[in-house]
Amino acid sequence: MKRKWKVYRPFLENQFKRNLAYKGSFYLFMVCSIFGPFISYYLWMAIYGSASGSVLGGLTQAEMVVYVFMSYVTTEIVTVGVSGEITDDVMEGSVVMTLIKPIDYRMSLIFKSLGEALYRFLAPAVFVWIGLEIYKATVLGIGITPAVNILLYIVSMLMSFFIYVLFDFCFGMVAFITTYMFGMNMAKNAILGFLSGQLIPISFFPEVLQRIFDFLPFSSMVYVPVMVYLGKYTGMDLVFVLARQLLWIVLLYGLGTFLWSRITKRLVVLGG
């Protein structure tokens, strides 16, 4: 384990430093990325303001404020895709280098994603998170989130990160067949925005759809960590959703291993 960390840590560090290389890009990213959650915030406040009841989809207005901003924080950290890089490697033919180097291609992508996630956490997700906690205590009057909820959220969010990366690795294997996935990636991101609970909490969907989503890995990417943060899962329900996240990590890792072994057997690279 220690040897693997030494081998793959440079991938994490290089990705993090690469994002900090250009100050203009860094500040522009911080400013632009902050607009999304505030647009969602004002939209949901308008919906609650015009609603007849004070609770929608099992969430009060104050809880929806927390959901909007924590779903943003979670999405920023978790949804670090690797399929785009796989596509670039396939198009350039550089993927062949992974077959002759003594490294695991998937593991190198995971560590690059960790570096990207760390960068996104520090800019600007952590500031939004801190600002939300201050807003909760001073304006919403619901107090600071308990430490146990924060700890459980971090555990759930880390598993969500691996679920998303491993899923995107499997999705990226399509690049070996199509060699171009720009449109498919856009469609994937749009669909996941709904299925993961990023745009609309899954509790707003009909009960039949909620049950279907429970059998898919997508709700575990954003919705589950945020609901854990809100304290909506307790007792055996909490154990069940965390165990389900762990199960999806194992299943997606196994699926990725199978797909990679099949793809590399049929891989043909032209040029030299």
PDB file of C-alpha atoms in Angstrom:
ATOM      1  CA  MET A   1       0.000   0.000   0.000  1.00  0.00           C
ATOM      2  CA  LYS A   2       2.803   2.404   0.916  1.00  0.00           C
ATOM      3  CA  ARG A   3       4.618   1.593  -2.324  1.00  0.00           C
ATOM      4  CA  LYS A   4       1.481   2.272  -4.370  1.00  0.00           C
ATOM      5  CA  TRP A   5       1.058   5.621  -2.652  1.00  0.00           C
ATOM      6  CA  LYS A   6       4.605   6.612  -3.612  1.00  0.00           C
ATOM      7  CA  VAL A   7       4.015   5.527  -7.204  1.00  0.00           C
ATOM      8  CA  TYR A   8       0.686   7.288  -7.760  1.00  0.00           C
ATOM      9  CA  ARG A   9       0.997  10.317  -5.452  1.00  0.00           C
ATOM     10  CA  PRO A  10       2.794  12.374  -8.166  1.00  0.00           C
ATOM     11  CA  PHE A  11      -0.332  12.078 -10.340  1.00  0.00           C
ATOM     12  CA  LEU A  12      -2.349  13.722  -7.550  1.00  0.00           C
ATOM     13  CA  GLU A  13       0.224  16.442  -6.888  1.00  0.00           C
ATOM     14  CA  ASN A  14       0.775  17.270 -10.561  1.00  0.00           C
ATOM     15  CA  GLN A  15      -2.955  17.608 -11.232  1.00  0.00           C
ATOM     16  CA  PHE A  16      -3.362  19.910  -8.230  1.00  0.00           C
ATOM     17  CA  LYS A  17      -0.383  22.089  -9.223  1.00  0.00           C
ATOM     18  CA  ARG A  18      -1.521  22.200 -12.828  1.00  0.00           C
ATOM     19  CA  ASN A  19      -4.811  23.795 -11.783  1.00  0.00           C
ATOM     20  CA  LEU A  20      -2.939  26.452  -9.806  1.00  0.00           C
ATOM     21  CA  ALA A  21      -0.491  27.252 -12.608  1.00  0.00           C
ATOM     22  CA  TYR A  22      -2.505  30.154 -14.063  1.00  0.00           C
ATOM     23  CA  LYS A  23      -3.804  32.694 -11.543  1.00  0.00           C
ATOM     24  CA  GLY A  24      -6.272  34.233 -13.981  1.00  0.00           C
ATOM     25  CA  SER A  25      -7.866  30.865 -14.670  1.00  0.00           C
ATOM     26  CA  PHE A  26      -7.964  30.125 -10.943  1.00  0.00           C
ATOM     27  CA  TYR A  27      -9.846  33.313 -10.039  1.00  0.00           C
ATOM     28  CA  LEU A  28     -12.157  33.065 -13.043  1.00  0.00           C
ATOM     29  CA  PHE A  29     -13.059  29.506 -12.072  1.00  0.00           C
ATOM     30  CA  MET A  30     -13.915  30.628  -8.526  1.00  0.00           C
ATOM     31  CA  VAL A  31     -16.100  33.507  -9.692  1.00  0.00           C
ATOM     32  CA  CYS A  32     -17.943  31.645 -12.462  1.00  0.00           C
ATOM     33  CA  SER A  33     -18.605  28.457 -10.519  1.00  0.00           C
ATOM     34  CA  ILE A  34     -20.298  30.317  -7.684  1.00  0.00           C
ATOM     35  CA  PHE A  35     -23.217  31.521  -9.845  1.00  0.00           C
ATOM     36  CA  GLY A  36     -24.845  28.072 -10.178  1.00  0.00           C
ATOM     37  CA  PRO A  37     -25.889  27.494  -6.547  1.00  0.00           C
ATOM     38  CA  PHE A  38     -27.233  31.041  -6.150  1.00  0.00           C
ATOM     39  CA  ILE A  39     -29.395  30.655  -9.250  1.00  0.00           C
ATOM     40  CA  SER A  40     -30.786  27.410  -7.796  1.00  0.00           C
ATOM     41  CA  TYR A  41     -31.246  29.113  -4.426  1.00  0.00           C
ATOM     42  CA  TYR A  42     -33.421  31.938  -5.777  1.00  0.00           C
ATOM     43  CA  LEU A  43     -35.363  29.509  -7.960  1.00  0.00           C
ATOM     44  CA  TRP A  44     -36.226  27.254  -5.029  1.00  0.00           C
ATOM     45  CA  MET A  45     -37.060  30.226  -2.793  1.00  0.00           C
ATOM     46  CA  ALA A  46     -39.561  31.338  -5.441  1.00  0.00           C
ATOM     47  CA  ILE A  47     -41.049  27.840  -5.548  1.00  0.00           C
ATOM     48  CA  TYR A  48     -41.430  27.693  -1.748  1.00  0.00           C
ATOM     49  CA  GLY A  49     -42.788  31.230  -1.691  1.00  0.00           C
ATOM     50  CA  SER A  50     -45.600  30.317  -4.080  1.00  0.00           C
ATOM     51  CA  ALA A  51     -46.326  26.899  -2.543  1.00  0.00           C
ATOM     52  CA  SER A  52     -49.315  26.341  -0.265  1.00  0.00           C
ATOM     53  CA  GLY A  53     -47.370  24.198   2.194  1.00  0.00           C
ATOM     54  CA  SER A  54     -44.143  24.774   4.109  1.00  0.00           C
ATOM     55  CA  VAL A  55     -42.709  21.331   3.331  1.00  0.00           C
ATOM     56  CA  LEU A  56     -42.028  20.124  -0.206  1.00  0.00           C
ATOM     57  CA  GLY A  57     -40.569  16.723  -1.020  1.00  0.00           C
ATOM     58  CA  GLY A  58     -39.934  16.115   2.672  1.00  0.00           C
ATOM     59  CA  LEU A  59     -37.769  19.253   2.980  1.00  0.00           C
ATOM     60  CA  THR A  60     -38.567  22.522   4.720  1.00  0.00           C
ATOM     61  CA  GLN A  61     -37.469  25.799   3.152  1.00  0.00           C
ATOM     62  CA  ALA A  62     -34.455  26.008   5.473  1.00  0.00           C
ATOM     63  CA  GLU A  63     -33.475  22.419   4.650  1.00  0.00           C
ATOM     64  CA  MET A  64     -33.786  23.180   0.953  1.00  0.00           C
ATOM     65  CA  VAL A  65     -31.324  26.055   1.351  1.00  0.00           C
ATOM     66  CA  VAL A  66     -28.868  23.613   2.898  1.00  0.00           C
ATOM     67  CA  TYR A  67     -29.610  21.039   0.194  1.00  0.00           C
ATOM     68  CA  VAL A  68     -28.977  23.522  -2.645  1.00  0.00           C
ATOM     69  CA  PHE A  69     -25.584  24.632  -1.408  1.00  0.00           C
ATOM     70  CA  MET A  70     -24.409  21.250  -0.103  1.00  0.00           C
ATOM     71  CA  SER A  71     -25.412  19.584  -3.373  1.00  0.00           C
ATOM     72  CA  TYR A  72     -23.201  22.177  -5.070  1.00  0.00           C
ATOM     73  CA  VAL A  73     -20.306  21.443  -2.691  1.00  0.00           C
ATOM     74  CA  THR A  74     -20.762  17.700  -3.162  1.00  0.00           C
ATOM     75  CA  THR A  75     -21.061  17.946  -6.939  1.00  0.00           C
ATOM     76  CA  GLU A  76     -17.911  20.052  -7.195  1.00  0.00           C
ATOM     77  CA  ILE A  77     -15.863  17.530  -5.220  1.00  0.00           C
ATOM     78  CA  VAL A  78     -17.411  14.278  -6.398  1.00  0.00           C
ATOM     79  CA  THR A  79     -18.136  14.675 -10.108  1.00  0.00           C
ATOM     80  CA  VAL A  80     -14.575  14.637 -11.420  1.00  0.00           C
ATOM     81  CA  GLY A  81     -14.801  12.817 -14.720  1.00  0.00           C
ATOM     82  CA  VAL A  82     -12.099  10.654 -16.269  1.00  0.00           C
ATOM     83  CA  SER A  83     -13.897   9.710 -19.494  1.00  0.00           C
ATOM     84  CA  GLY A  84     -12.717  12.910 -21.174  1.00  0.00           C
ATOM     85  CA  GLU A  85      -9.079  12.077 -20.502  1.00  0.00           C
ATOM     86  CA  ILE A  86      -9.619   8.511 -21.680  1.00  0.00           C
ATOM     87  CA  THR A  87     -11.081   9.889 -24.913  1.00  0.00           C
ATOM     88  CA  ASP A  88      -8.070  12.166 -25.421  1.00  0.00           C
ATOM     89  CA  ASP A  89      -5.673   9.278 -24.807  1.00  0.00           C
ATOM     90  CA  VAL A  90      -7.524   7.119 -27.317  1.00  0.00           C
ATOM     91  CA  MET A  91      -7.646   9.842 -29.984  1.00  0.00           C
ATOM     92  CA  GLU A  92      -3.940  10.640 -29.572  1.00  0.00           C
ATOM     93  CA  GLY A  93      -2.929   6.996 -29.331  1.00  0.00           C
ATOM     94  CA  SER A  94      -1.057   7.691 -26.088  1.00  0.00           C
ATOM     95  CA  VAL A  95      -3.138   5.067 -24.310  1.00  0.00           C
ATOM     96  CA  VAL A  96      -0.746   2.465 -25.678  1.00  0.00           C
ATOM     97  CA  MET A  97       1.909   3.798 -23.289  1.00  0.00           C
ATOM     98  CA  THR A  98      -0.175   2.538 -20.377  1.00  0.00           C
ATOM     99  CA  LEU A  99       0.298  -1.005 -21.615  1.00  0.00           C
ATOM    100  CA  ILE A 100       4.087  -0.833 -21.475  1.00  0.00           C
ATOM    101  CA  LYS A 101       4.491   1.188 -18.276  1.00  0.00           C
ATOM    102  CA  PRO A 102       4.500  -0.614 -14.914  1.00  0.00           C
ATOM    103  CA  ILE A 103       1.499   1.363 -13.672  1.00  0.00           C
ATOM    104  CA  ASP A 104      -2.232   0.778 -13.442  1.00  0.00           C
ATOM    105  CA  TYR A 105      -3.991   3.127 -15.882  1.00  0.00           C
ATOM    106  CA  ARG A 106      -7.186   3.258 -13.848  1.00  0.00           C
ATOM    107  CA  MET A 107      -5.271   3.965 -10.641  1.00  0.00           C
ATOM    108  CA  SER A 108      -3.393   6.837 -12.272  1.00  0.00           C
ATOM    109  CA  LEU A 109      -6.727   8.340 -13.377  1.00  0.00           C
ATOM    110  CA  ILE A 110      -8.144   7.961  -9.868  1.00  0.00           C
ATOM    111  CA  PHE A 111      -5.201   9.819  -8.328  1.00  0.00           C
ATOM    112  CA  LYS A 112      -5.458  12.565 -10.949  1.00  0.00           C
ATOM    113  CA  SER A 113      -9.125  12.874 -10.018  1.00  0.00           C
ATOM    114  CA  LEU A 114      -8.182  13.101  -6.343  1.00  0.00           C
ATOM    115  CA  GLY A 115      -5.912  16.035  -7.167  1.00  0.00           C
ATOM    116  CA  GLU A 116      -8.730  17.699  -9.108  1.00  0.00           C
ATOM    117  CA  ALA A 117     -11.195  17.056  -6.262  1.00  0.00           C
ATOM    118  CA  LEU A 118      -8.788  18.567  -3.727  1.00  0.00           C
ATOM    119  CA  TYR A 119      -8.437  21.663  -5.902  1.00  0.00           C
ATOM    120  CA  ARG A 120     -12.209  22.017  -6.229  1.00  0.00           C
ATOM    121  CA  PHE A 121     -12.632  21.563  -2.481  1.00  0.00           C
ATOM    122  CA  LEU A 122     -10.239  24.407  -1.752  1.00  0.00           C
ATOM    123  CA  ALA A 123     -11.584  26.630  -4.524  1.00  0.00           C
ATOM    124  CA  PRO A 124     -14.339  27.434  -3.850  1.00  0.00           C
ATOM    125  CA  ALA A 125     -16.364  24.590  -2.249  1.00  0.00           C
ATOM    126  CA  VAL A 126     -14.929  24.979   1.250  1.00  0.00           C
ATOM    127  CA  PHE A 127     -15.773  28.703   1.298  1.00  0.00           C
ATOM    128  CA  VAL A 128     -19.361  27.986   0.249  1.00  0.00           C
ATOM    129  CA  TRP A 129     -19.571  25.323   2.948  1.00  0.00           C
ATOM    130  CA  ILE A 130     -18.283  27.672   5.665  1.00  0.00           C
ATOM    131  CA  GLY A 131     -20.552  30.470   4.446  1.00  0.00           C
ATOM    132  CA  LEU A 132     -23.535  28.118   4.568  1.00  0.00           C
ATOM    133  CA  GLU A 133     -22.832  27.162   8.182  1.00  0.00           C
ATOM    134  CA  ILE A 134     -22.592  30.834   9.159  1.00  0.00           C
ATOM    135  CA  TYR A 135     -25.829  31.552   7.278  1.00  0.00           C
ATOM    136  CA  LYS A 136     -27.569  28.658   9.019  1.00  0.00           C
ATOM    137  CA  ALA A 137     -26.628  29.912  12.454  1.00  0.00           C
ATOM    138  CA  THR A 138     -27.214  33.637  11.915  1.00  0.00           C
ATOM    139  CA  VAL A 139     -30.134  33.804   9.462  1.00  0.00           C
ATOM    140  CA  LEU A 140     -31.920  30.450   9.289  1.00  0.00           C
ATOM    141  CA  GLY A 141     -31.594  29.903  13.035  1.00  0.00           C
ATOM    142  CA  ILE A 142     -31.208  26.139  12.773  1.00  0.00           C
ATOM    143  CA  GLY A 143     -27.737  25.944  14.298  1.00  0.00           C
ATOM    144  CA  ILE A 144     -24.474  24.524  13.057  1.00  0.00           C
ATOM    145  CA  THR A 145     -24.483  20.983  11.679  1.00  0.00           C
ATOM    146  CA  PRO A 146     -23.518  18.413  14.350  1.00  0.00           C
ATOM    147  CA  ALA A 147     -19.980  17.039  14.097  1.00  0.00           C
ATOM    148  CA  VAL A 148     -21.254  13.468  13.686  1.00  0.00           C
ATOM    149  CA  ASN A 149     -23.290  14.500  10.630  1.00  0.00           C
ATOM    150  CA  ILE A 150     -20.254  16.211   9.127  1.00  0.00           C
ATOM    151  CA  LEU A 151     -18.110  13.128   9.727  1.00  0.00           C
ATOM    152  CA  LEU A 152     -20.708  10.799   8.199  1.00  0.00           C
ATOM    153  CA  TYR A 153     -21.100  13.187   5.272  1.00  0.00           C
ATOM    154  CA  ILE A 154     -17.357  13.116   4.586  1.00  0.00           C
ATOM    155  CA  VAL A 155     -17.363   9.301   4.642  1.00  0.00           C
ATOM    156  CA  SER A 156     -20.367   9.168   2.315  1.00  0.00           C
ATOM    157  CA  MET A 157     -18.910  11.849   0.027  1.00  0.00           C
ATOM    158  CA  LEU A 158     -15.622   9.962  -0.331  1.00  0.00           C
ATOM    159  CA  MET A 159     -17.500   6.839  -1.358  1.00  0.00           C
ATOM    160  CA  SER A 160     -19.557   8.959  -3.760  1.00  0.00           C
ATOM    161  CA  PHE A 161     -16.337  10.196  -5.332  1.00  0.00           C
ATOM    162  CA  PHE A 162     -15.144   6.662  -6.031  1.00  0.00           C
ATOM    163  CA  ILE A 163     -18.576   5.639  -7.327  1.00  0.00           C
ATOM    164  CA  TYR A 164     -18.551   8.494  -9.828  1.00  0.00           C
ATOM    165  CA  VAL A 165     -14.939   7.999 -10.952  1.00  0.00           C
ATOM    166  CA  LEU A 166     -15.341   4.239 -11.339  1.00  0.00           C
ATOM    167  CA  PHE A 167     -18.617   4.718 -13.215  1.00  0.00           C
ATOM    168  CA  ASP A 168     -17.007   7.291 -15.499  1.00  0.00           C
ATOM    169  CA  PHE A 169     -14.094   4.927 -16.129  1.00  0.00           C
ATOM    170  CA  CYS A 170     -16.553   2.278 -17.313  1.00  0.00           C
ATOM    171  CA  PHE A 171     -18.352   4.898 -19.399  1.00  0.00           C
ATOM    172  CA  GLY A 172     -15.013   5.991 -20.861  1.00  0.00           C
ATOM    173  CA  MET A 173     -14.424   2.520 -22.291  1.00  0.00           C
ATOM    174  CA  VAL A 174     -16.928   3.473 -24.995  1.00  0.00           C
ATOM    175  CA  ALA A 175     -14.193   5.768 -26.375  1.00  0.00           C
ATOM    176  CA  PHE A 176     -12.300   2.700 -27.574  1.00  0.00           C
ATOM    177  CA  ILE A 177     -15.261   1.958 -29.857  1.00  0.00           C
ATOM    178  CA  THR A 178     -16.433   5.441 -30.894  1.00  0.00           C
ATOM    179  CA  THR A 179     -13.089   7.339 -30.464  1.00  0.00           C
ATOM    180  CA  TYR A 180     -15.123  10.560 -29.932  1.00  0.00           C
ATOM    181  CA  MET A 181     -17.408  11.159 -26.953  1.00  0.00           C
ATOM    182  CA  PHE A 182     -17.983  14.911 -26.651  1.00  0.00           C
ATOM    183  CA  GLY A 183     -21.717  14.664 -27.333  1.00  0.00           C
ATOM    184  CA  MET A 184     -22.107  11.539 -25.212  1.00  0.00           C
ATOM    185  CA  ASN A 185     -20.353  13.240 -22.309  1.00  0.00           C
ATOM    186  CA  MET A 186     -22.717  16.203 -22.518  1.00  0.00           C
ATOM    187  CA  ALA A 187     -25.716  13.859 -22.541  1.00  0.00           C
ATOM    188  CA  LYS A 188     -24.277  11.897 -19.614  1.00  0.00           C
ATOM    189  CA  ASN A 189     -23.774  15.042 -17.514  1.00  0.00           C
ATOM    190  CA  ALA A 190     -27.306  16.243 -18.252  1.00  0.00           C
ATOM    191  CA  ILE A 191     -28.874  12.900 -17.332  1.00  0.00           C
ATOM    192  CA  LEU A 192     -26.788  12.525 -14.178  1.00  0.00           C
ATOM    193  CA  GLY A 193     -27.884  15.993 -13.092  1.00  0.00           C
ATOM    194  CA  PHE A 194     -31.375  14.549 -12.617  1.00  0.00           C
ATOM    195  CA  LEU A 195     -30.579  10.984 -11.581  1.00  0.00           C
ATOM    196  CA  SER A 196     -28.020  11.999  -8.940  1.00  0.00           C
ATOM    197  CA  GLY A 197     -30.270  14.581  -7.265  1.00  0.00           C
ATOM    198  CA  GLN A 198     -28.005  17.455  -8.241  1.00  0.00           C
ATOM    199  CA  LEU A 199     -30.779  19.555  -9.809  1.00  0.00           C
ATOM    200  CA  ILE A 200     -33.872  18.191  -8.071  1.00  0.00           C
ATOM    201  CA  PRO A 201     -33.879  16.178  -4.813  1.00  0.00           C
ATOM    202  CA  ILE A 202     -34.908  12.618  -5.545  1.00  0.00           C
ATOM    203  CA  SER A 203     -37.569  12.862  -2.825  1.00  0.00           C
ATOM    204  CA  PHE A 204     -39.513  15.145  -5.224  1.00  0.00           C
ATOM    205  CA  PHE A 205     -39.965  12.315  -7.724  1.00  0.00           C
ATOM    206  CA  PRO A 206     -42.888   9.854  -7.543  1.00  0.00           C
ATOM    207  CA  GLU A 207     -42.350   6.975  -5.114  1.00  0.00           C
ATOM    208  CA  VAL A 208     -42.085   4.435  -7.940  1.00  0.00           C
ATOM    209  CA  LEU A 209     -39.190   6.376  -9.495  1.00  0.00           C
ATOM    210  CA  GLN A 210     -37.543   6.786  -6.112  1.00  0.00           C
ATOM    211  CA  ARG A 211     -37.503   3.016  -5.676  1.00  0.00           C
ATOM    212  CA  ILE A 212     -36.018   2.576  -9.147  1.00  0.00           C
ATOM    213  CA  PHE A 213     -33.324   5.160  -8.382  1.00  0.00           C
ATOM    214  CA  ASP A 214     -32.471   3.240  -5.215  1.00  0.00           C
ATOM    215  CA  PHE A 215     -31.314   0.327  -7.397  1.00  0.00           C
ATOM    216  CA  LEU A 216     -29.029   2.577  -9.448  1.00  0.00           C
ATOM    217  CA  PRO A 217     -25.662   4.020  -8.386  1.00  0.00           C
ATOM    218  CA  PHE A 218     -26.541   7.589  -9.368  1.00  0.00           C
ATOM    219  CA  SER A 219     -28.468   8.596  -6.241  1.00  0.00           C
ATOM    220  CA  SER A 220     -25.395   7.652  -4.217  1.00  0.00           C
ATOM    221  CA  MET A 221     -23.317  10.286  -6.015  1.00  0.00           C
ATOM    222  CA  VAL A 222     -24.947  13.479  -4.687  1.00  0.00           C
ATOM    223  CA  TYR A 223     -28.337  12.882  -3.086  1.00  0.00           C
ATOM    224  CA  VAL A 224     -27.252  10.383  -0.430  1.00  0.00           C
ATOM    225  CA  PRO A 225     -24.297  12.404   0.975  1.00  0.00           C
ATOM    226  CA  VAL A 226     -26.408  15.575   1.204  1.00  0.00           C
ATOM    227  CA  MET A 227     -29.268  13.766   2.934  1.00  0.00           C
ATOM    228  CA  VAL A 228     -26.744  12.258   5.342  1.00  0.00           C
ATOM    229  CA  TYR A 229     -25.522  15.791   6.043  1.00  0.00           C
ATOM    230  CA  LEU A 230     -29.107  16.879   6.724  1.00  0.00           C
ATOM    231  CA  GLY A 231     -29.551  13.980   9.130  1.00  0.00           C
ATOM    232  CA  LYS A 232     -32.368  12.430   7.094  1.00  0.00           C
ATOM    233  CA  TYR A 233     -30.914   8.943   7.514  1.00  0.00           C
ATOM    234  CA  THR A 234     -30.719   7.415  10.976  1.00  0.00           C
ATOM    235  CA  GLY A 235     -30.203   3.985  12.485  1.00  0.00           C
ATOM    236  CA  MET A 236     -30.413   1.074  10.056  1.00  0.00           C
ATOM    237  CA  ASP A 237     -31.399   3.355   7.186  1.00  0.00           C
ATOM    238  CA  LEU A 238     -28.043   5.113   7.534  1.00  0.00           C
ATOM    239  CA  VAL A 239     -26.176   1.812   7.685  1.00  0.00           C
ATOM    240  CA  PHE A 240     -28.061   0.592   4.625  1.00  0.00           C
ATOM    241  CA  VAL A 241     -27.305   3.618   2.400  1.00  0.00           C
ATOM    242  CA  LEU A 242     -23.613   3.601   3.368  1.00  0.00           C
ATOM    243  CA  ALA A 243     -23.400  -0.150   2.743  1.00  0.00           C
ATOM    244  CA  ARG A 244     -25.096   0.357  -0.615  1.00  0.00           C
ATOM    245  CA  GLN A 245     -22.489   2.945  -1.561  1.00  0.00           C
ATOM    246  CA  LEU A 246     -19.714   0.525  -0.631  1.00  0.00           C
ATOM    247  CA  LEU A 247     -21.388  -2.213  -2.660  1.00  0.00           C
ATOM    248  CA  TRP A 248     -21.521   0.016  -5.752  1.00  0.00           C
ATOM    249  CA  ILE A 249     -17.798   0.754  -5.399  1.00  0.00           C
ATOM    250  CA  VAL A 250     -17.051  -2.973  -5.431  1.00  0.00           C
ATOM    251  CA  LEU A 251     -19.412  -3.671  -8.348  1.00  0.00           C
ATOM    252  CA  LEU A 252     -18.154  -0.775 -10.498  1.00  0.00           C
ATOM    253  CA  TYR A 253     -14.534  -1.653  -9.764  1.00  0.00           C
ATOM    254  CA  GLY A 254     -15.190  -5.227 -10.879  1.00  0.00           C
ATOM    255  CA  LEU A 255     -17.041  -4.050 -13.991  1.00  0.00           C
ATOM    256  CA  GLY A 256     -14.196  -1.677 -14.861  1.00  0.00           C
ATOM    257  CA  THR A 257     -11.656  -4.479 -14.494  1.00  0.00           C
ATOM    258  CA  PHE A 258     -13.689  -6.718 -16.788  1.00  0.00           C
ATOM    259  CA  LEU A 259     -14.190  -4.023 -19.449  1.00  0.00           C
ATOM    260  CA  TRP A 260     -10.526  -2.982 -19.399  1.00  0.00           C
ATOM    261  CA  SER A 261      -9.344  -6.567 -19.824  1.00  0.00           C
ATOM    262  CA  ARG A 262     -11.686  -7.078 -22.789  1.00  0.00           C
ATOM    263  CA  ILE A 263     -10.806  -3.743 -24.412  1.00  0.00           C
ATOM    264  CA  THR A 264      -7.041  -4.166 -24.183  1.00  0.00           C
ATOM    265  CA  LYS A 265      -7.258  -7.563 -25.843  1.00  0.00           C
ATOM    266  CA  ARG A 266      -8.871  -5.983 -28.899  1.00  0.00           C
ATOM    267  CA  LEU A 267      -6.882  -2.730 -28.865  1.00  0.00           C
ATOM    268  CA  VAL A 268      -5.139  -1.805 -32.094  1.00  0.00           C
ATOM    269  CA  VAL A 269      -2.988   1.359 -32.284  1.00  0.00           C
ATOM    270  CA  LEU A 270      -1.798   2.688 -35.631  1.00  0.00           C
ATOM    271  CA  GLY A 271       1.247   4.913 -36.078  1.00  0.00           C
ATOM    272  CA  GLY A 272       4.607   5.047 -34.390  1.00  0.00           C
TER     273      GLY A 272
END
